[in-house]
XYZ file of C-alpha atoms in Angstrom:
399
model
C 73.455 24.090 134.218
C 72.162 20.534 133.892
C 71.855 19.483 130.246
C 68.820 17.594 129.036
C 70.994 15.667 126.590
C 74.623 15.500 125.542
C 74.044 15.966 121.815
C 71.252 17.392 119.693
C 71.383 16.250 116.067
C 69.351 18.169 113.504
C 68.715 15.977 110.449
C 67.236 12.518 110.066
C 68.753 11.555 106.721
C 71.368 8.853 106.315
C 74.097 11.084 107.766
C 72.109 12.199 110.814
C 70.829 8.698 111.574
C 74.363 7.326 111.338
C 75.626 10.013 113.690
C 72.871 9.235 116.206
C 73.650 5.511 116.106
C 77.402 6.129 116.412
C 77.237 8.544 119.348
C 74.453 6.562 120.996
C 76.430 3.322 120.723
C 79.386 5.140 122.301
C 77.251 5.940 125.365
C 76.317 9.575 124.734
C 72.766 10.817 125.299
C 71.380 11.880 121.938
C 68.254 13.642 120.728
C 67.785 13.600 116.949
C 65.084 15.623 115.182
C 63.856 16.015 111.623
C 60.694 17.755 110.422
C 60.166 15.062 107.780
C 59.781 11.478 109.025
C 62.093 9.104 107.132
C 60.570 7.070 104.306
C 61.656 3.486 104.902
C 59.823 1.656 102.104
C 60.934 1.619 98.470
C 57.435 2.008 97.055
C 56.204 4.792 99.338
C 55.841 8.389 98.177
C 59.027 10.319 98.850
C 61.300 7.260 98.965
C 64.932 8.115 98.194
C 65.816 5.799 95.305
C 69.482 6.758 95.262
C 72.116 4.406 96.620
C 75.136 5.000 98.808
C 78.511 3.300 98.483
C 80.202 2.990 101.862
C 83.989 2.862 101.512
C 86.237 0.934 103.896
C 86.685 3.610 106.611
C 82.925 4.272 106.637
C 82.180 0.567 107.054
C 84.265 0.527 110.224
C 82.168 3.380 111.640
C 78.999 1.460 110.785
C 80.343 -1.488 112.758
C 81.011 0.729 115.795
C 77.483 2.101 115.503
C 75.918 -1.359 115.557
C 74.647 -0.889 112.012
C 76.808 -3.103 109.850
C 75.309 -6.414 110.990
C 71.938 -5.059 109.862
C 73.198 -3.737 106.530
C 75.663 -6.403 105.398
C 73.030 -8.884 104.126
C 71.767 -6.266 101.646
C 75.138 -4.849 100.545
C 76.733 -5.330 97.118
C 80.560 -5.244 97.285
C 82.500 -2.881 95.019
C 85.679 -4.711 94.064
C 86.683 -2.721 90.993
C 86.206 0.920 90.048
C 86.123 1.025 86.230
C 86.660 4.236 84.248
C 85.435 4.187 80.672
C 85.968 6.946 78.126
C 83.349 6.831 75.361
C 84.014 10.313 74.040
C 84.697 9.396 70.421
C 82.457 10.016 67.448
C 80.224 7.118 68.488
C 79.286 6.335 72.139
C 81.535 3.288 72.272
C 84.283 2.410 74.770
C 87.696 3.549 73.571
C 89.526 3.545 76.926
C 88.691 1.114 79.768
C 90.775 1.146 82.939
C 90.120 -0.842 86.119
C 91.198 0.214 89.607
C 91.165 -3.035 91.618
C 90.841 -3.003 95.408
C 92.996 -6.152 95.497
C 95.980 -3.914 94.738
C 95.528 -2.374 98.200
C 93.953 -4.956 100.515
C 91.825 -8.089 100.782
C 88.681 -5.982 101.200
C 86.605 -4.426 98.416
C 86.663 -0.655 97.987
C 83.225 -0.512 99.572
C 79.647 -1.734 99.599
C 76.554 -0.283 97.908
C 73.092 -0.053 99.496
C 69.776 1.676 98.655
C 69.140 4.844 100.672
C 65.549 3.921 101.594
C 66.835 0.630 103.059
C 69.566 2.431 104.985
C 66.915 4.585 106.640
C 64.833 1.534 107.547
C 67.686 -0.298 109.224
C 69.093 2.812 110.903
C 65.744 3.756 112.432
C 65.458 0.193 113.735
C 68.914 0.467 115.310
C 68.019 3.721 117.074
C 64.984 2.004 118.596
C 67.397 -0.413 120.307
C 69.335 2.392 122.000
C 67.734 3.624 125.203
C 69.954 6.715 125.276
C 68.821 7.910 121.799
C 65.568 9.859 121.454
C 64.486 10.092 117.800
C 61.743 12.666 117.202
C 60.568 12.480 113.566
C 58.165 15.223 112.558
C 59.891 17.767 114.809
C 62.541 20.136 113.503
C 65.241 22.492 114.726
C 63.900 26.047 115.102
C 66.610 28.164 116.742
C 69.399 28.108 119.291
C 71.286 30.275 121.715
C 74.797 29.178 122.628
C 76.900 29.927 125.665
C 80.403 28.892 126.659
C 79.063 26.003 128.733
C 76.029 24.805 126.729
C 73.571 25.405 123.909
C 69.842 25.938 124.339
C 67.858 24.690 121.331
C 64.236 25.466 120.566
C 62.378 22.890 118.493
C 59.506 23.352 116.061
C 56.982 21.932 118.542
C 57.803 24.756 120.966
C 59.877 22.699 123.377
C 63.443 23.606 124.348
C 66.365 21.600 125.603
C 69.899 22.210 126.784
C 72.816 20.246 125.332
C 76.589 20.252 125.187
C 76.899 19.897 121.404
C 74.634 20.687 118.459
C 75.392 18.707 115.287
C 74.005 20.126 112.063
C 73.348 17.191 109.723
C 70.374 18.887 108.116
C 71.443 19.211 104.512
C 72.618 21.830 102.075
C 70.067 24.389 103.359
C 70.975 23.667 106.984
C 68.924 25.478 109.619
C 71.716 24.902 112.139
C 74.274 26.492 109.831
C 72.008 29.479 109.287
C 71.414 29.828 113.025
C 75.176 29.818 113.590
C 75.539 32.510 110.891
C 77.977 30.438 108.830
C 78.088 31.289 105.132
C 78.727 28.991 102.169
C 80.316 29.078 98.742
C 78.076 27.439 96.138
C 79.026 26.394 92.605
C 76.301 25.578 90.089
C 77.073 23.566 86.971
C 73.757 23.725 85.149
C 73.578 19.972 85.708
C 71.047 17.565 87.119
C 71.144 13.813 87.619
C 68.573 11.205 86.675
C 68.696 8.467 89.316
C 67.237 4.998 88.800
C 67.929 1.261 88.995
C 68.252 -1.145 86.083
C 68.600 -4.820 85.386
C 70.924 -5.880 82.597
C 71.957 -8.910 80.611
C 75.626 -8.959 81.567
C 76.765 -9.509 85.167
C 78.367 -6.505 86.862
C 80.941 -8.731 88.620
C 81.055 -6.265 91.529
C 82.417 -3.557 89.236
C 81.355 0.075 89.620
C 81.537 1.662 86.163
C 81.805 5.368 85.284
C 81.235 6.032 81.594
C 82.460 9.444 80.449
C 81.300 11.106 77.234
C 79.954 14.629 77.823
C 77.574 16.384 80.189
C 78.764 14.358 83.184
C 79.432 10.706 84.044
C 76.981 7.841 83.594
C 77.696 5.666 86.636
C 76.480 2.120 87.228
C 76.974 0.801 90.769
C 76.341 -2.867 91.667
C 73.226 -3.927 93.552
C 72.160 -7.441 94.558
C 70.416 -9.384 91.785
C 66.719 -8.677 91.245
C 64.491 -11.591 90.223
C 67.537 -13.538 89.118
C 68.901 -10.748 86.898
C 72.001 -8.603 87.505
C 71.028 -5.200 88.878
C 72.750 -1.833 89.251
C 71.880 1.639 90.431
C 72.526 4.425 87.944
C 73.361 8.110 88.296
C 73.159 9.812 84.894
C 74.449 13.372 85.023
C 73.617 15.774 82.211
C 72.764 19.410 81.593
C 69.549 20.319 83.373
C 67.195 20.560 80.361
C 68.509 17.277 78.969
C 67.894 15.500 82.305
C 64.322 16.763 82.366
C 63.830 15.548 78.797
C 65.201 12.123 79.688
C 63.038 11.842 82.788
C 59.926 12.530 80.714
C 60.578 9.823 78.100
C 58.549 6.638 77.906
C 60.177 3.651 79.602
C 61.110 2.066 76.281
C 62.651 5.233 74.852
C 64.490 5.949 78.085
C 65.896 2.413 78.234
C 67.145 2.745 74.655
C 68.907 6.045 75.387
C 70.339 4.749 78.667
C 71.712 1.648 76.956
C 73.371 3.806 74.312
C 74.806 6.205 76.927
C 76.220 3.255 78.897
C 78.292 2.379 75.813
C 76.713 -1.073 75.979
C 78.961 -2.058 78.875
C 76.308 -4.251 80.529
C 74.150 -5.072 77.522
C 70.564 -3.865 77.281
C 69.352 -1.923 80.319
C 65.825 -2.381 81.673
C 64.306 -0.055 84.260
C 63.900 -1.642 87.689
C 62.677 1.439 89.559
C 61.092 4.830 89.101
C 63.218 7.733 87.881
C 64.091 10.710 90.064
C 65.855 13.961 89.169
C 68.308 15.599 91.592
C 70.147 18.936 91.248
C 73.942 18.901 91.074
C 75.939 21.552 92.913
C 79.197 21.937 94.780
C 79.104 23.723 98.127
C 81.376 24.284 101.091
C 80.735 26.094 104.350
C 83.134 28.899 105.234
C 83.778 27.045 108.465
C 82.497 23.836 110.040
C 82.119 24.987 113.634
C 80.707 27.703 115.839
C 80.246 27.901 119.595
C 78.961 24.480 120.757
C 78.123 23.661 117.128
C 79.588 21.291 114.526
C 78.485 20.906 110.921
C 78.689 17.544 109.176
C 77.689 16.086 105.825
C 75.798 18.335 103.386
C 75.391 21.042 106.002
C 79.173 21.449 105.628
C 79.924 20.254 102.099
C 78.179 19.079 98.940
C 79.909 17.501 95.944
C 78.692 15.983 92.670
C 78.199 12.181 92.909
C 81.593 11.127 91.568
C 83.900 8.534 93.097
C 81.590 7.772 96.056
C 82.958 10.818 97.869
C 79.807 12.521 99.169
C 78.575 10.464 102.116
C 82.033 9.082 102.810
C 83.289 12.621 103.380
C 80.302 12.996 105.704
C 81.143 9.882 107.685
C 84.752 11.042 107.918
C 83.351 14.123 109.687
C 81.599 11.853 112.184
C 84.645 9.644 112.696
C 86.649 12.724 113.626
C 83.954 14.124 115.924
C 83.434 10.780 117.645
C 87.168 10.317 118.238
C 87.402 13.767 119.818
C 84.302 13.177 121.957
C 85.506 9.816 123.223
C 88.993 11.147 123.955
C 87.592 13.800 126.350
C 83.914 13.126 127.161
C 83.880 15.826 129.843
C 84.903 18.415 127.227
C 82.206 17.478 124.725
C 81.422 20.459 122.513
C 83.815 22.869 124.200
C 85.934 25.431 122.347
C 89.033 23.224 122.184
C 87.111 20.313 120.689
C 85.491 22.554 118.084
C 88.821 24.132 117.162
C 90.425 20.711 116.737
C 87.542 19.467 114.582
C 87.767 22.557 112.381
C 91.527 22.202 112.000
C 91.364 18.509 111.113
C 88.377 18.471 108.789
C 87.975 21.778 106.981
C 91.251 21.727 104.970
C 90.640 18.091 103.998
C 87.067 18.854 102.953
C 88.192 21.862 100.904
C 90.756 19.703 99.084
C 88.164 17.077 98.195
C 85.563 19.611 97.107
C 88.100 21.121 94.709
C 89.134 17.678 93.482
C 85.604 16.477 92.748
C 84.827 19.841 91.113
C 87.760 19.318 88.730
C 86.671 15.750 87.936
C 83.137 16.895 87.226
C 84.250 19.678 84.919
C 86.431 17.188 83.054
C 83.505 14.781 82.681
C 81.337 17.577 81.215
C 83.699 18.300 78.307
C 81.877 18.394 74.990
C 84.445 19.444 72.383
C 85.968 16.382 70.644
C 89.530 17.663 71.077
C 89.059 18.092 74.819
C 87.463 14.655 75.119
C 90.493 13.229 73.328
C 92.726 14.947 75.871
C 90.672 13.451 78.715
C 91.098 9.958 77.264
C 94.872 10.430 77.107
C 94.843 11.638 80.709
C 93.057 8.489 81.888
C 95.643 6.375 80.043
C 98.526 8.294 81.612
C 97.188 8.146 85.178
C 96.561 4.422 84.972
C 99.927 3.536 83.465
C 101.885 4.886 86.466
C 101.436 2.207 89.141
C 102.540 4.282 92.168
C 100.270 7.137 91.112
C 97.377 4.738 90.477
C 97.696 3.289 93.976
C 97.992 6.747 95.514
C 94.786 7.818 93.750
C 92.982 4.743 95.080
C 94.159 5.449 98.631
C 93.111 9.077 98.287
C 89.676 8.007 97.082
C 89.281 5.752 100.097
C 90.352 8.528 102.428
C 93.348 6.521 103.691
C 96.153 8.586 102.204
C 97.277 11.314 99.843
């Protein structure tokens, strides 16, 4: 049967748009759909005010996809990952340890960009690719798969045949449900308040995680705003506390955020609206079905710690793209799906467990347990080979 396209991608978020640009740039015919058109302006209703830190391997994929030249002018490099324990009686730094990318290479660990801007530049890149058909406002409805192809019905009533269906449609993935793939979900009773701030002290390209209780308070560098240093913040706490924080006046919120940051960057001033996001951990029982591959949050969700979330997602795409380019005539066949499952699912499971453990450690409230966490940070940092191995593992370049 003649296929209308090589690949159907369900999901027009950052992950799906990246996948479309990557496979399109590699010469594959791609149709990408999403029922919700992407919001590409910071001030528009529904704009995603979170940021994404692309680590080194992900940046290479962005280059292959023709995206990096568009994104680089807006990116803030992440040279140092700083871990701060402020779990004493007062919210003050008592342990500060820096993991410096210079210990591994001449490149920074990664680069941070706003999600709304990523969508803007990625949509513009897709418009340059004649073999990519982006259909915002249209969603995945159902599919029937056969050994040789998949037939997908879309929400506008149209159908198309393709060789591979990629589910990049989030934690409630319609593609995953259609493929009858289950998930294991862990709920922590946490949420995150997400916002941007300016501050008096320069961030010096340092991403800072401040641990006390309830979850980390993470400041990630952004380009300066109106001549002042700027960072994005993810403040994880128990759900009711996050809702309380989000409802505070700007002045009261800034005071509490400054205190929770342990004063690392001086006084914090809001530079954006506040948004609240739920925190869960989730992993699909498998990442493939007949003619179907799951990527990103359709396959795995982790708390926002150590810049693992989207970088795990882009590792999925790197693997899929390598397999597709190695045997284009076998795109989406059983052997390709089996190889993708074998390469990615064990790695994903390991990282989901690892981030789960880190999150639980960051939530510790009892003083004695917080003291133990501080000693653990000291011990991990003091062993140089272990410190370098942890950095490589975080980048996805080693274990």
